PDB file of C-alpha atoms in Angstrom:
ATOM      1  CA  UNK A   1       0.000   0.000   0.000  1.00  0.00           C
ATOM      2  CA  UNK A   2       3.004   2.322   0.306  1.00  0.00           C
ATOM      3  CA  UNK A   3       2.185   3.131   3.928  1.00  0.00           C
ATOM      4  CA  UNK A   4       4.786   3.339   6.652  1.00  0.00           C
ATOM      5  CA  UNK A   5       3.826   2.046  10.081  1.00  0.00           C
ATOM      6  CA  UNK A   6       5.636   2.643  13.377  1.00  0.00           C
ATOM      7  CA  UNK A   7       5.437   0.087  16.199  1.00  0.00           C
ATOM      8  CA  UNK A   8       6.598  -0.113  19.807  1.00  0.00           C
ATOM      9  CA  UNK A   9       8.938  -2.884  20.951  1.00  0.00           C
ATOM     10  CA  UNK A  10       5.841  -4.678  22.259  1.00  0.00           C
ATOM     11  CA  UNK A  11       4.296  -4.679  18.778  1.00  0.00           C
ATOM     12  CA  UNK A  12       1.650  -1.980  19.274  1.00  0.00           C
ATOM     13  CA  UNK A  13       1.169   0.323  16.290  1.00  0.00           C
ATOM     14  CA  UNK A  14       1.737   3.949  17.298  1.00  0.00           C
ATOM     15  CA  UNK A  15       1.746   5.709  13.908  1.00  0.00           C
ATOM     16  CA  UNK A  16       0.720   5.150  10.295  1.00  0.00           C
ATOM     17  CA  UNK A  17       1.891   7.466   7.513  1.00  0.00           C
ATOM     18  CA  UNK A  18       0.159   7.391   4.174  1.00  0.00           C
ATOM     19  CA  UNK A  19       2.206   7.881   1.026  1.00  0.00           C
ATOM     20  CA  UNK A  20       2.335  11.357  -0.520  1.00  0.00           C
ATOM     21  CA  UNK A  21      -0.580  12.300  -2.763  1.00  0.00           C
ATOM     22  CA  UNK A  22      -0.124  10.729  -6.175  1.00  0.00           C
ATOM     23  CA  UNK A  23       2.529   8.272  -4.939  1.00  0.00           C
ATOM     24  CA  UNK A  24       0.830   5.076  -6.028  1.00  0.00           C
ATOM     25  CA  UNK A  25       4.156   3.555  -6.946  1.00  0.00           C
ATOM     26  CA  UNK A  26       5.682   0.814  -4.798  1.00  0.00           C
ATOM     27  CA  UNK A  27       8.183   1.198  -2.008  1.00  0.00           C
ATOM     28  CA  UNK A  28      11.641   0.013  -3.034  1.00  0.00           C
ATOM     29  CA  UNK A  29      13.245   0.285   0.377  1.00  0.00           C
ATOM     30  CA  UNK A  30      13.073   1.808   3.835  1.00  0.00           C
ATOM     31  CA  UNK A  31      16.048   2.753   6.007  1.00  0.00           C
ATOM     32  CA  UNK A  32      16.421   4.594   9.300  1.00  0.00           C
ATOM     33  CA  UNK A  33      19.150   7.075  10.154  1.00  0.00           C
ATOM     34  CA  UNK A  34      19.678   8.620  13.574  1.00  0.00           C
ATOM     35  CA  UNK A  35      16.920  11.210  13.092  1.00  0.00           C
ATOM     36  CA  UNK A  36      14.909  10.243   9.981  1.00  0.00           C
ATOM     37  CA  UNK A  37      13.022   7.498   8.191  1.00  0.00           C
ATOM     38  CA  UNK A  38      14.200   7.321   4.566  1.00  0.00           C
ATOM     39  CA  UNK A  39      12.186   5.764   1.750  1.00  0.00           C
ATOM     40  CA  UNK A  40      13.076   4.874  -1.821  1.00  0.00           C
ATOM     41  CA  UNK A  41       9.902   4.720  -3.916  1.00  0.00           C
ATOM     42  CA  UNK A  42       8.709   4.380  -7.504  1.00  0.00           C
ATOM     43  CA  UNK A  43       9.611   3.395 -11.040  1.00  0.00           C
ATOM     44  CA  UNK A  44      11.679   6.556 -11.455  1.00  0.00           C
ATOM     45  CA  UNK A  45      13.149   6.329  -7.981  1.00  0.00           C
ATOM     46  CA  UNK A  46      12.580   9.158  -5.587  1.00  0.00           C
ATOM     47  CA  UNK A  47      14.004   9.547  -2.115  1.00  0.00           C
ATOM     48  CA  UNK A  48      11.713  10.641   0.706  1.00  0.00           C
ATOM     49  CA  UNK A  49      12.823  11.707   4.178  1.00  0.00           C
ATOM     50  CA  UNK A  50      10.377  11.640   7.095  1.00  0.00           C
ATOM     51  CA  UNK A  51      10.699  12.787  10.670  1.00  0.00           C
ATOM     52  CA  UNK A  52       9.899  10.211  13.344  1.00  0.00           C
ATOM     53  CA  UNK A  53       6.619  11.985  14.053  1.00  0.00           C
ATOM     54  CA  UNK A  54       5.452  11.476  10.451  1.00  0.00           C
ATOM     55  CA  UNK A  55       6.262  14.771   8.726  1.00  0.00           C
ATOM     56  CA  UNK A  56       7.619  14.458   5.215  1.00  0.00           C
ATOM     57  CA  UNK A  57      10.707  16.695   5.026  1.00  0.00           C
ATOM     58  CA  UNK A  58      12.031  15.899   1.563  1.00  0.00           C
ATOM     59  CA  UNK A  59      11.029  14.329  -1.726  1.00  0.00           C
ATOM     60  CA  UNK A  60      13.863  14.223  -4.235  1.00  0.00           C
ATOM     61  CA  UNK A  61      13.826  12.535  -7.625  1.00  0.00           C
ATOM     62  CA  UNK A  62      16.882  10.402  -8.259  1.00  0.00           C
ATOM     63  CA  UNK A  63      15.835  10.258 -11.899  1.00  0.00           C
ATOM     64  CA  UNK A  64      17.922   8.340 -14.390  1.00  0.00           C
ATOM     65  CA  UNK A  65      21.070   7.976 -12.288  1.00  0.00           C
ATOM     66  CA  UNK A  66      20.837   4.175 -12.255  1.00  0.00           C
ATOM     67  CA  UNK A  67      21.421   1.545 -14.918  1.00  0.00           C
ATOM     68  CA  UNK A  68      19.490  -1.156 -13.058  1.00  0.00           C
ATOM     69  CA  UNK A  69      15.684  -1.222 -12.974  1.00  0.00           C
ATOM     70  CA  UNK A  70      14.270   0.146  -9.692  1.00  0.00           C
ATOM     71  CA  UNK A  71      13.294  -3.289  -8.400  1.00  0.00           C
ATOM     72  CA  UNK A  72      16.967  -4.356  -8.510  1.00  0.00           C
ATOM     73  CA  UNK A  73      18.337  -1.435  -6.473  1.00  0.00           C
ATOM     74  CA  UNK A  74      19.541  -1.930  -2.896  1.00  0.00           C
ATOM     75  CA  UNK A  75      19.145   0.895  -0.395  1.00  0.00           C
ATOM     76  CA  UNK A  76      20.691   1.666   3.011  1.00  0.00           C
ATOM     77  CA  UNK A  77      21.351   4.630   5.304  1.00  0.00           C
ATOM     78  CA  UNK A  78      23.960   5.383   7.926  1.00  0.00           C
ATOM     79  CA  UNK A  79      23.324   7.000  11.294  1.00  0.00           C
ATOM     80  CA  UNK A  80      24.953  10.212  10.073  1.00  0.00           C
ATOM     81  CA  UNK A  81      22.393  10.893   7.294  1.00  0.00           C
ATOM     82  CA  UNK A  82      24.221   9.294   4.378  1.00  0.00           C
ATOM     83  CA  UNK A  83      22.207   7.266   1.881  1.00  0.00           C
ATOM     84  CA  UNK A  84      23.728   4.455  -0.174  1.00  0.00           C
ATOM     85  CA  UNK A  85      22.135   2.931  -3.274  1.00  0.00           C
ATOM     86  CA  UNK A  86      23.694  -0.113  -4.926  1.00  0.00           C
ATOM     87  CA  UNK A  87      23.221  -0.167  -8.690  1.00  0.00           C
ATOM     88  CA  UNK A  88      24.128  -3.776  -9.565  1.00  0.00           C
ATOM     89  CA  UNK A  89      23.871  -3.228 -13.338  1.00  0.00           C
ATOM     90  CA  UNK A  90      26.590  -0.559 -13.233  1.00  0.00           C
ATOM     91  CA  UNK A  91      28.579  -2.294 -10.471  1.00  0.00           C
ATOM     92  CA  UNK A  92      28.628   0.857  -8.350  1.00  0.00           C
ATOM     93  CA  UNK A  93      27.332   2.343  -5.130  1.00  0.00           C
ATOM     94  CA  UNK A  94      26.001   5.883  -5.154  1.00  0.00           C
ATOM     95  CA  UNK A  95      26.289   7.875  -1.938  1.00  0.00           C
ATOM     96  CA  UNK A  96      24.104  10.848  -1.061  1.00  0.00           C
ATOM     97  CA  UNK A  97      24.610  13.123   1.943  1.00  0.00           C
ATOM     98  CA  UNK A  98      21.373  14.570   3.324  1.00  0.00           C
ATOM     99  CA  UNK A  99      21.170  18.042   4.791  1.00  0.00           C
ATOM    100  CA  UNK A 100      17.912  17.848   6.716  1.00  0.00           C
ATOM    101  CA  UNK A 101      16.669  19.857   9.655  1.00  0.00           C
ATOM    102  CA  UNK A 102      17.055  18.249  13.057  1.00  0.00           C
ATOM    103  CA  UNK A 103      13.759  17.416  14.707  1.00  0.00           C
TER     104      UNK A 103
END
């Protein structure tokens, strides 16, 4: 459905964030940095950054930077707001540094 849900350690749901309007495209990956939830979504991949309280802070198109189809991309984030995307078709890892407001 493209929704992001937040749960407690006991398994109780405490938040549910719907995708942005018009974002019917599938999630490709979710990662968590120290202060943000990061999402890779869509056929023309876009990066979304969310605060832990469910506010979308950024939507950035990554466009045609990848040789692999979106379903083959691998996505991760570091605690210090760096995003890594593995493009297996090009045999490379792209690194993005996020400059987002602190919550």
